[in-house]
């Protein structure tokens, strides 16, 4: 069975299928509308697969706090003063055992509609990932849908103690929740006594607007106010409750979890829980949102995660290169800092936390990021994440309400994403309402992402960085160009990108070490450039420079079938091998 390169398409169902064209800032669900799980039709899924994706990350499907009233369905209402936006944050979980009612055509059937979506996803040869939010919950967490025998979080907490290993939350005993913003008056006032710590570790009764004030932190047995003392024996009650939640969703036939702010939860919990989940559901993958490089190996090896975000490494660097604030030479140091875990990192150019590439706050032009796409998607065997609308150059220029004009697509408001709405085209999922640039960009993404699994060298091949022999090559612009090799058996790819606004006519040196490492016989080979279709005879030799032209903000992927003295089993220090 051939190895698969994971390509994840992240979408928010709340926004994805919403076709309202006249949304107003801070609009209600009645005014602005909302997308449904049922809008993600077989046609949608086929087109996502055709784009080259293997997985869909359904963001925000678990029930979270909202300003919309669903009390007629037996769902408790939330105080609007501790909700961010009319729709609410998908990361302020209100009931770990339920589907968000916003997403259902028939609210009482919301779980069945979710299960049908998972089945549709699989029928269209895609796998499904959902969020697991382990660090914090909504301030008014209460599960209406928990299975028999499950007790609610905080049900038996001793609120007189700031910390207790048996408590699910952290408390500020004897003090009322009194933040630095309005929480209403009279019967509309939000009351919480004693106050609880916020999800971003604010152990004060008075969080500010920039705190995660809409959430409360879960207690995994770490006494934050007593030198971070760990109390893991006996197993904390929160560990067992969260394991049961993971098992519940694992039973829904999903294929993986993206674990929100995983590094804010002790690695010991993950090392205890993930093996238990995989014992029952061995196919599940676990992706961790971790930002501290010093903790990467800890969460992989001791926490048993399959993959981690590569945000502070490759994402930040590529963004700086695209904007002209960094050199492409720095890419080599970036991957070298991850040596041994490169294939365990998830690469991306956008997600719900980051500014859109095409936004004025970022590159301002989605085509400028094309070389970054090539590097991010093709440099290794690890997963690549694509955010819905990225393939259309969505600029994120709407000021939707709680989420203002910040270059992001809101996760807090009821809204409709213009580029996605035009592509969705009332379920037709075609390009008739797209601009010429949107059509061209989407085709560029489709070409790149499908190549990632079509070409064995990209899907499961080795990597060799060419920058160390080209940084002083007078025929190669090492500040704006980046070049590397990928190889699988007798198939060799030479990939080069140009981050510059001007075309490059470049000559690339391939060192003797690459020939020795892979036992390549130098010579003239028939080559094909996979992105543009050009065919040419190329001399691949340590004694000759490889000549190629690269468009402005462009890339080339030259492929040839090489001759070798034998198939090498060597592992070069410049080759990414696990």
Coordinates of C-alpha atoms in Angstrom, one line a residue:
X1 CA 0.0 0.0 0.0
X2 CA 1.5 3.3 -1.1
X3 CA 2.1 6.0 1.5
X4 CA -0.2 9.0 1.4
X5 CA 0.8 12.6 1.9
X6 CA -1.8 14.2 4.0
X7 CA -3.4 17.4 2.5
X8 CA -6.0 18.9 4.9
X9 CA -8.7 21.3 3.8
X10 CA -9.9 23.3 6.8
X11 CA -13.4 24.7 6.7
X12 CA -15.9 26.3 9.1
X13 CA -19.4 24.8 8.3
X14 CA -21.0 27.9 9.9
X15 CA -19.4 30.1 7.1
X16 CA -18.8 27.6 4.3
X17 CA -22.4 27.1 3.1
X18 CA -23.8 30.5 4.0
X19 CA -25.0 32.2 0.8
X20 CA -26.3 35.5 2.3
X21 CA -25.1 38.4 0.2
X22 CA -26.1 41.3 2.5
X23 CA -24.6 40.5 5.8
X24 CA -24.4 43.3 8.3
X25 CA -21.7 43.7 11.1
X26 CA -22.8 42.0 14.3
X27 CA -25.8 40.6 12.5
X28 CA -28.0 37.9 14.0
X29 CA -28.4 34.5 12.6
X30 CA -31.8 35.5 11.3
X31 CA -30.3 38.5 9.4
X32 CA -26.9 37.1 8.3
X33 CA -27.8 33.4 8.0
X34 CA -25.5 30.4 8.7
X35 CA -24.1 27.5 6.9
X36 CA -25.2 24.0 7.7
X37 CA -23.6 20.6 7.8
X38 CA -26.0 19.5 5.0
X39 CA -24.5 22.2 2.8
X40 CA -21.3 20.2 2.6
X41 CA -22.8 18.0 -0.1
X42 CA -21.3 15.1 -2.1
X43 CA -20.5 17.6 -4.9
X44 CA -18.6 19.9 -2.4
X45 CA -16.6 16.9 -1.1
X46 CA -15.8 15.6 -4.6
X47 CA -14.4 19.1 -5.5
X48 CA -12.3 19.2 -2.3
X49 CA -10.9 15.8 -3.2
X50 CA -10.3 16.9 -6.8
X51 CA -8.4 19.9 -5.4
X52 CA -5.9 17.3 -4.1
X53 CA -7.0 17.1 -0.5
X54 CA -7.1 13.9 1.5
X55 CA -8.7 15.1 4.8
X56 CA -11.3 17.7 5.8
X57 CA -11.0 19.5 9.1
X58 CA -14.5 20.5 10.2
X59 CA -13.8 23.4 12.5
X60 CA -16.3 24.4 15.1
X61 CA -18.8 21.4 15.0
X62 CA -18.9 20.8 18.8
X63 CA -21.5 22.9 20.6
X64 CA -20.1 26.2 21.9
X65 CA -21.5 29.2 23.7
X66 CA -23.6 31.5 21.5
X67 CA -25.9 34.5 21.8
X68 CA -28.5 32.7 19.7
X69 CA -31.4 31.3 21.8
X70 CA -32.0 27.6 21.5
X71 CA -33.9 27.1 24.7
X72 CA -37.0 25.8 22.8
X73 CA -34.9 22.7 22.1
X74 CA -33.9 22.2 25.7
X75 CA -30.5 23.9 25.3
X76 CA -29.5 26.3 28.0
X77 CA -29.1 30.0 27.0
X78 CA -25.8 31.8 27.5
X79 CA -25.3 35.3 29.0
X80 CA -24.3 37.5 26.0
X81 CA -21.8 39.5 28.1
X82 CA -19.4 36.6 28.2
X83 CA -19.7 35.6 24.6
X84 CA -17.4 36.9 21.9
X85 CA -19.5 37.8 18.9
X86 CA -23.1 37.0 18.0
X87 CA -22.2 33.4 17.0
X88 CA -19.6 32.8 19.7
X89 CA -16.2 31.3 19.6
X90 CA -16.0 27.7 18.4
X91 CA -13.3 27.3 21.1
X92 CA -15.6 28.2 24.0
X93 CA -17.1 24.7 24.3
X94 CA -20.5 24.5 26.0
X95 CA -21.2 20.8 25.7
X96 CA -18.4 18.3 24.7
X97 CA -21.0 15.7 23.8
X98 CA -23.1 17.6 21.4
X99 CA -23.1 19.2 17.9
X100 CA -23.6 22.9 17.6
X101 CA -27.3 23.6 16.9
X102 CA -26.4 26.4 14.4
X103 CA -25.2 23.8 12.0
X104 CA -28.3 21.7 11.9
X105 CA -31.2 22.0 9.5
X106 CA -33.3 20.2 12.1
X107 CA -31.9 21.0 15.5
X108 CA -33.2 17.8 17.2
X109 CA -31.4 15.8 14.5
X110 CA -28.0 17.6 14.8
X111 CA -26.0 14.5 15.8
X112 CA -27.6 12.5 13.0
X113 CA -26.7 15.2 10.5
X114 CA -23.1 15.2 11.7
X115 CA -22.9 11.4 11.4
X116 CA -24.3 11.6 7.9
X117 CA -21.6 14.2 7.0
X118 CA -18.9 11.9 8.2
X119 CA -20.4 9.1 6.1
X120 CA -20.6 11.4 3.0
X121 CA -17.0 12.4 3.6
X122 CA -15.8 8.8 3.5
X123 CA -18.0 8.0 0.5
X124 CA -16.1 10.7 -1.4
X125 CA -12.7 9.2 -0.4
X126 CA -11.8 11.9 2.2
X127 CA -11.1 11.6 5.9
X128 CA -12.6 13.7 8.6
X129 CA -10.9 15.7 11.4
X130 CA -12.6 17.6 14.2
X131 CA -11.4 19.9 16.9
X132 CA -10.7 18.7 20.4
X133 CA -10.5 21.7 22.8
X134 CA -8.9 20.3 26.0
X135 CA -7.6 23.4 27.8
X136 CA -10.8 25.4 28.5
X137 CA -14.6 25.5 28.2
X138 CA -17.3 28.2 28.0
X139 CA -17.9 30.0 31.3
X140 CA -21.4 28.5 31.4
X141 CA -20.4 25.0 30.5
X142 CA -23.3 22.5 30.9
X143 CA -23.8 19.3 29.0
X144 CA -27.4 18.6 28.0
X145 CA -26.4 15.6 25.8
X146 CA -23.9 13.7 28.0
X147 CA -24.3 9.9 28.0
X148 CA -25.8 8.1 31.0
X149 CA -23.2 7.7 33.8
X150 CA -21.2 10.8 32.8
X151 CA -21.0 13.6 35.4
X152 CA -20.6 17.2 34.3
X153 CA -17.4 19.1 34.6
X154 CA -17.2 20.9 37.9
X155 CA -20.2 19.1 39.4
X156 CA -18.4 18.0 42.5
X157 CA -15.8 20.7 42.7
X158 CA -14.8 22.1 46.1
X159 CA -15.0 25.8 45.2
X160 CA -13.5 26.9 48.5
X161 CA -10.1 25.8 47.2
X162 CA -8.2 27.6 44.5
X163 CA -6.7 24.3 43.5
X164 CA -7.7 20.8 44.3
X165 CA -6.5 17.8 42.4
X166 CA -10.1 16.5 42.3
X167 CA -11.5 19.8 40.9
X168 CA -12.2 20.3 37.2
X169 CA -11.7 24.1 37.4
X170 CA -9.5 26.6 39.1
X171 CA -11.1 29.1 41.5
X172 CA -10.4 32.5 43.1
X173 CA -12.1 31.7 46.4
X174 CA -14.3 34.4 48.0
X175 CA -14.1 36.7 45.0
X176 CA -16.8 37.5 42.5
X177 CA -16.1 37.5 38.7
X178 CA -15.6 41.2 38.0
X179 CA -13.8 41.8 34.7
X180 CA -12.7 45.1 33.3
X181 CA -15.7 45.4 31.0
X182 CA -19.5 45.5 31.2
X183 CA -21.2 42.3 32.3
X184 CA -24.7 43.7 32.5
X185 CA -27.0 44.9 35.2
X186 CA -29.9 43.5 37.2
X187 CA -31.4 40.2 35.9
X188 CA -29.2 40.5 32.8
X189 CA -25.9 40.6 34.8
X190 CA -23.5 37.7 34.5
X191 CA -22.9 36.3 38.0
X192 CA -20.1 34.0 38.9
X193 CA -19.0 33.3 42.4
X194 CA -16.4 32.3 43.1
X195 CA -14.6 33.5 40.0
X196 CA -12.8 31.0 37.8
X197 CA -9.4 31.3 36.1
X198 CA -9.6 32.0 32.4
X199 CA -8.4 29.7 29.6
X200 CA -5.3 31.8 29.0
X201 CA -4.1 31.3 32.6
X202 CA -5.4 34.6 34.1
X203 CA -5.8 33.7 37.8
X204 CA -7.6 36.8 38.7
X205 CA -11.3 37.7 39.2
X206 CA -10.8 40.7 36.8
X207 CA -9.6 39.6 33.4
X208 CA -9.4 42.2 30.6
X209 CA -10.8 42.4 27.1
X210 CA -7.6 40.8 25.7
X211 CA -7.9 37.8 28.0
X212 CA -9.9 34.7 27.0
X213 CA -12.6 35.9 29.3
X214 CA -15.3 33.8 27.7
X215 CA -13.6 30.6 28.8
X216 CA -12.5 28.9 32.0
X217 CA -9.4 26.8 32.4
X218 CA -9.6 23.1 33.0
X219 CA -7.6 21.6 35.9
X220 CA -5.3 18.7 34.9
X221 CA -3.6 18.5 38.3
X222 CA -1.1 21.3 37.9
X223 CA -1.0 23.8 40.8
X224 CA -0.1 27.0 38.9
X225 CA 0.0 29.1 42.0
X226 CA 2.3 26.7 43.9
X227 CA 5.4 26.5 41.7
X228 CA 3.5 24.6 39.0
X229 CA 3.5 21.5 41.2
X230 CA 2.2 18.4 39.4
X231 CA -0.4 16.2 41.2
X232 CA -0.9 13.3 38.9
X233 CA -1.2 10.4 41.4
X234 CA -3.9 9.4 41.7
X235 CA -5.1 10.3 38.1
X236 CA -7.0 13.6 38.2
X237 CA -10.7 13.5 37.6
X238 CA -10.3 15.8 34.6
X239 CA -8.0 13.3 32.8
X240 CA -10.7 10.6 33.0
X241 CA -13.5 13.0 31.8
X242 CA -11.4 14.2 28.8
X243 CA -10.4 10.6 27.9
X244 CA -14.1 9.7 27.8
X245 CA -14.9 12.6 25.6
X246 CA -12.2 11.5 23.1
X247 CA -13.5 8.0 23.1
X248 CA -17.0 9.3 22.5
X249 CA -16.0 11.1 19.3
X250 CA -13.7 8.3 18.2
X251 CA -16.8 6.2 18.2
X252 CA -18.4 8.6 15.6
X253 CA -16.2 7.2 12.8
X254 CA -14.0 10.3 12.5
X255 CA -10.3 10.0 11.5
X256 CA -8.5 12.5 13.7
X257 CA -8.4 15.3 16.2
X258 CA -6.8 18.7 15.9
X259 CA -6.1 19.5 19.5
X260 CA -6.4 23.1 20.4
X261 CA -3.6 24.7 22.4
X262 CA -2.3 21.3 23.3
X263 CA 0.8 22.6 25.0
X264 CA -1.3 24.3 27.6
X265 CA -2.3 20.8 28.8
X266 CA 0.4 18.8 30.6
X267 CA 2.2 16.4 28.2
X268 CA 1.7 13.7 30.8
X269 CA -2.1 13.7 30.1
X270 CA -1.5 13.2 26.4
X271 CA 1.0 10.4 27.0
X272 CA -1.7 8.7 29.2
X273 CA -4.7 9.4 27.0
X274 CA -3.6 9.0 23.4
X275 CA -2.4 5.4 23.7
X276 CA -5.7 4.5 25.3
X277 CA -7.7 6.1 22.5
X278 CA -5.5 4.5 19.8
X279 CA -6.0 1.1 21.4
X280 CA -9.6 1.3 20.5
X281 CA -9.3 3.5 17.4
X282 CA -5.8 2.9 16.0
X283 CA -6.5 4.8 12.8
X284 CA -7.0 8.2 14.5
X285 CA -4.4 10.9 14.0
X286 CA -3.7 13.5 16.7
X287 CA -2.5 17.0 15.6
X288 CA -1.3 19.3 18.3
X289 CA -1.3 23.1 18.3
X290 CA 2.1 23.7 19.9
X291 CA 4.1 26.9 19.5
X292 CA 7.1 26.3 21.7
X293 CA 9.9 24.6 19.7
X294 CA 11.5 23.5 23.0
X295 CA 8.5 21.3 23.6
X296 CA 8.2 19.8 20.1
X297 CA 9.9 16.5 20.8
X298 CA 8.3 16.2 24.2
X299 CA 4.8 16.3 22.8
X300 CA 5.8 14.0 19.9
X301 CA 7.7 11.4 21.9
X302 CA 6.2 11.6 25.4
X303 CA 2.8 12.9 24.4
X304 CA 2.4 10.5 21.5
X305 CA 1.1 13.1 19.0
X306 CA 1.4 12.3 15.3
X307 CA 1.9 15.8 14.1
X308 CA 2.5 19.3 15.4
X309 CA 1.9 22.8 13.9
X310 CA 5.0 24.3 12.3
X311 CA 3.9 27.9 13.0
X312 CA 6.8 29.7 14.6
X313 CA 9.2 28.0 12.2
X314 CA 8.3 27.6 8.5
X315 CA 5.1 29.6 8.6
X316 CA 6.6 32.7 10.1
X317 CA 9.7 32.5 8.0
X318 CA 7.9 32.1 4.7
X319 CA 5.6 34.9 5.5
X320 CA 8.7 37.1 6.2
X321 CA 10.3 36.0 2.9
X322 CA 7.1 36.8 0.9
X323 CA 6.9 40.2 2.5
X324 CA 10.6 40.9 1.8
X325 CA 11.8 40.8 5.4
X326 CA 13.8 37.6 5.3
X327 CA 16.1 35.7 2.9
X328 CA 15.3 32.3 1.4
X329 CA 18.7 31.2 2.6
X330 CA 17.1 31.0 6.1
X331 CA 14.9 28.1 5.0
X332 CA 17.8 25.7 5.4
X333 CA 18.4 26.7 9.0
X334 CA 14.6 26.3 9.6
X335 CA 14.4 22.7 8.5
X336 CA 17.8 21.9 10.1
X337 CA 16.4 23.0 13.5
X338 CA 13.8 20.3 13.2
X339 CA 16.1 17.6 12.1
X340 CA 14.6 14.2 13.0
X341 CA 11.0 15.5 13.3
X342 CA 10.5 17.2 9.9
X343 CA 8.0 14.7 8.8
X344 CA 6.0 15.2 12.0
X345 CA 5.2 18.9 11.3
X346 CA 2.0 20.3 9.6
X347 CA 2.9 23.1 7.2
X348 CA 0.5 25.9 6.3
X349 CA 0.2 29.4 4.9
X350 CA -3.2 30.1 6.4
X351 CA -5.5 28.9 9.1
X352 CA -8.3 30.5 11.2
X353 CA -5.8 32.2 13.6
X354 CA -3.7 33.8 10.9
X355 CA -4.2 36.7 8.5
X356 CA -5.1 35.8 5.0
X357 CA -2.2 35.7 2.5
X358 CA -4.1 38.1 0.2
X359 CA -5.1 40.5 3.0
X360 CA -3.5 44.0 3.0
X361 CA -2.0 43.1 6.4
X362 CA -0.1 40.2 4.8
X363 CA 1.2 39.8 1.3
X364 CA -1.7 41.7 -0.3
X365 CA -1.6 39.4 -3.4
X366 CA -2.1 35.6 -3.2
X367 CA 0.1 35.0 -6.2
X368 CA 3.1 36.4 -4.3
X369 CA 2.8 33.4 -2.0
X370 CA 3.0 30.8 -4.7
X371 CA 6.7 30.0 -4.2
X372 CA 5.9 29.6 -0.4
X373 CA 3.1 27.2 -1.4
X374 CA 5.6 25.1 -3.3
X375 CA 8.1 25.0 -0.5
X376 CA 5.5 24.4 2.2
X377 CA 3.7 21.6 0.3
X378 CA 6.7 19.9 -1.5
X379 CA 9.7 20.1 0.7
X380 CA 8.9 17.0 2.7
X381 CA 6.5 14.1 3.3
X382 CA 4.7 15.9 6.1
X383 CA 1.1 17.1 6.0
X384 CA 0.0 20.4 4.4
X385 CA -3.0 22.4 5.6
X386 CA -5.1 24.6 3.3
X387 CA -7.7 27.1 4.7
X388 CA -11.0 27.4 2.9
X389 CA -10.9 30.3 0.4
X390 CA -7.1 30.4 0.3
X391 CA -7.2 28.7 -3.0
X392 CA -9.4 31.6 -4.3
X393 CA -7.3 34.4 -2.8
X394 CA -9.8 35.3 -0.2
X395 CA -8.5 38.7 1.2
X396 CA -10.3 38.7 4.5
X397 CA -11.2 42.4 4.2
X398 CA -14.6 42.3 5.8
X399 CA -15.2 43.9 9.2
X400 CA -17.7 41.3 10.3
X401 CA -18.5 42.4 13.9
X402 CA -16.6 41.2 16.9
X403 CA -13.9 40.3 14.4
X404 CA -13.0 43.7 12.9
X405 CA -10.9 44.6 9.9
X406 CA -7.9 42.5 10.8
X407 CA -7.1 40.5 7.7
X408 CA -8.7 37.3 9.1
X409 CA -11.9 35.5 8.4
X410 CA -14.1 35.7 11.5
X411 CA -14.7 32.8 13.8
X412 CA -17.0 34.8 16.1
X413 CA -19.7 36.2 13.8
X414 CA -22.5 35.0 11.5
X415 CA -21.0 35.8 8.1
X416 CA -20.7 34.8 4.5
X417 CA -17.2 34.5 2.8
X418 CA -17.5 36.2 -0.6
X419 CA -15.0 34.0 -2.5
X420 CA -16.3 30.8 -1.2
X421 CA -19.9 31.9 -1.7
X422 CA -19.2 32.6 -5.4
X423 CA -17.5 29.3 -5.9
X424 CA -20.2 27.4 -3.9
X425 CA -22.7 29.1 -6.3
X426 CA -25.8 27.7 -4.5
X427 CA -24.4 24.2 -4.4
X428 CA -23.2 24.1 -8.0
X429 CA -19.5 24.3 -6.9
X430 CA -18.1 25.7 -10.2
X431 CA -16.2 28.7 -11.5
X432 CA -18.9 30.6 -13.4
X433 CA -19.0 33.3 -10.7
X434 CA -15.2 33.5 -10.2
X435 CA -12.9 36.1 -11.5
X436 CA -10.2 35.1 -14.0
X437 CA -7.6 35.5 -11.2
X438 CA -9.6 33.3 -8.9
X439 CA -9.9 30.6 -11.6
X440 CA -6.2 30.7 -12.3
X441 CA -5.2 30.6 -8.6
X442 CA -7.5 27.7 -7.9
X443 CA -6.0 25.8 -10.8
X444 CA -2.5 26.5 -9.5
X445 CA -3.4 25.1 -6.1
X446 CA -5.1 22.1 -7.7
X447 CA -2.0 21.4 -9.8
X448 CA 0.4 21.6 -6.8
X449 CA -1.7 19.7 -4.3
X450 CA -2.5 16.8 -6.7
X451 CA 1.2 16.5 -7.6
X452 CA 1.9 16.0 -3.9
X453 CA 0.3 12.6 -4.0
X454 CA 0.7 11.8 -7.7
X455 CA 4.5 12.0 -7.6
X456 CA 6.1 9.3 -5.5
X457 CA 9.1 11.6 -4.9
X458 CA 6.9 14.2 -3.2
X459 CA 4.6 11.7 -1.5
X460 CA 7.3 9.5 0.1
X461 CA 10.7 10.5 -1.3
X462 CA 13.9 11.8 0.3
X463 CA 14.9 15.5 0.5
X464 CA 18.2 17.2 -0.3
X465 CA 18.8 20.9 0.2
X466 CA 20.9 22.6 -2.5
X467 CA 21.5 25.9 -0.8
X468 CA 24.8 25.1 0.9
X469 CA 26.5 24.8 -2.5
X470 CA 24.6 27.7 -4.1
X471 CA 24.7 30.5 -1.6
X472 CA 27.9 31.8 -3.2
X473 CA 27.0 30.7 -6.7
X474 CA 27.3 33.9 -8.8
X475 CA 24.6 32.5 -11.2
X476 CA 22.0 31.9 -8.4
X477 CA 20.2 34.6 -6.3
X478 CA 20.2 32.9 -2.9
X479 CA 18.3 35.8 -1.3
X480 CA 15.2 35.3 -3.4
X481 CA 15.6 31.7 -4.8
X482 CA 15.5 28.4 -3.0
X483 CA 16.3 25.0 -4.6
X484 CA 16.2 21.4 -3.4
X485 CA 15.9 17.8 -4.7
X486 CA 13.4 15.1 -4.0
X487 CA 14.0 11.5 -5.0
X488 CA 12.2 8.2 -4.9
X489 CA 13.9 5.2 -6.4
X490 CA 14.9 6.2 -9.9
X491 CA 12.8 9.3 -10.0
X492 CA 14.5 12.7 -9.3
X493 CA 12.8 16.1 -9.0
X494 CA 14.7 19.4 -8.9
X495 CA 12.5 22.1 -7.4
X496 CA 13.3 25.7 -7.4
X497 CA 11.3 28.8 -6.5
X498 CA 11.6 32.5 -7.1
X499 CA 10.3 34.9 -4.4
X500 CA 11.3 37.9 -6.5
X501 CA 9.1 40.2 -8.5
X502 CA 11.4 39.7 -11.5
X503 CA 12.0 36.5 -13.5
X504 CA 15.1 34.5 -12.8
X505 CA 17.4 32.9 -15.3
X506 CA 19.4 30.8 -12.9
X507 CA 22.0 28.0 -12.8
X508 CA 21.9 25.6 -10.0
X509 CA 24.9 23.5 -8.7
X510 CA 24.1 19.9 -7.7
X511 CA 27.0 18.7 -5.4
X512 CA 28.9 15.5 -5.7
X513 CA 27.6 14.5 -2.3
X514 CA 24.1 14.2 -3.8
X515 CA 25.4 11.8 -6.4
X516 CA 27.3 9.8 -3.8
X517 CA 24.4 9.7 -1.4
X518 CA 21.9 8.4 -4.0
X519 CA 24.4 6.7 -6.3
X520 CA 23.3 8.7 -9.3
X521 CA 25.1 8.3 -12.5
X522 CA 25.8 11.7 -14.0
X523 CA 24.8 12.4 -17.5
X524 CA 22.2 13.9 -19.9
X525 CA 18.6 13.1 -19.1
X526 CA 15.3 13.8 -20.7
X527 CA 13.4 16.0 -18.2
X528 CA 9.9 17.4 -17.9
X529 CA 8.9 20.5 -16.0
X530 CA 5.7 19.4 -14.3
X531 CA 4.2 22.8 -13.7
X532 CA 4.6 24.2 -17.2
X533 CA 4.9 21.1 -19.3
X534 CA 8.3 22.1 -20.9
X535 CA 10.5 19.2 -22.0
X536 CA 14.2 19.4 -22.4
X537 CA 17.4 17.4 -22.2
X538 CA 19.3 18.4 -19.1
X539 CA 22.8 17.6 -18.0
X540 CA 22.6 16.4 -14.4
X541 CA 26.2 16.4 -13.2
X542 CA 28.3 17.7 -10.3
X543 CA 30.5 19.3 -13.0
X544 CA 27.7 21.2 -14.8
X545 CA 25.3 23.8 -13.6
X546 CA 21.6 23.0 -14.0
X547 CA 20.1 25.8 -16.1
X548 CA 16.4 26.9 -15.7
X549 CA 14.3 30.0 -15.9
X550 CA 11.7 30.8 -13.2
X551 CA 8.9 33.3 -13.5
X552 CA 8.4 36.1 -11.1
X553 CA 6.9 34.7 -7.9
X554 CA 7.1 31.3 -9.7
X555 CA 8.5 27.8 -9.4
X556 CA 9.8 24.9 -11.5
X557 CA 9.6 21.2 -10.8
X558 CA 11.9 19.4 -13.2
X559 CA 11.5 15.6 -13.3
X560 CA 13.7 12.9 -14.8
X561 CA 14.3 9.2 -14.4
X562 CA 17.9 8.7 -13.3
X563 CA 20.3 5.9 -13.7
X564 CA 22.0 4.6 -10.5
X565 CA 24.7 2.1 -9.7
X566 CA 22.3 0.7 -7.2
X567 CA 19.4 1.9 -5.0
X568 CA 21.1 3.6 -2.1
X569 CA 20.2 2.8 1.5
X570 CA 22.4 5.6 2.8
X571 CA 20.9 8.4 4.9
X572 CA 22.6 11.7 4.3
X573 CA 22.6 14.4 7.0
X574 CA 21.0 16.5 4.3
X575 CA 18.2 14.0 3.7
X576 CA 15.1 14.1 5.7
X577 CA 14.6 10.5 6.9
X578 CA 12.8 9.2 9.9

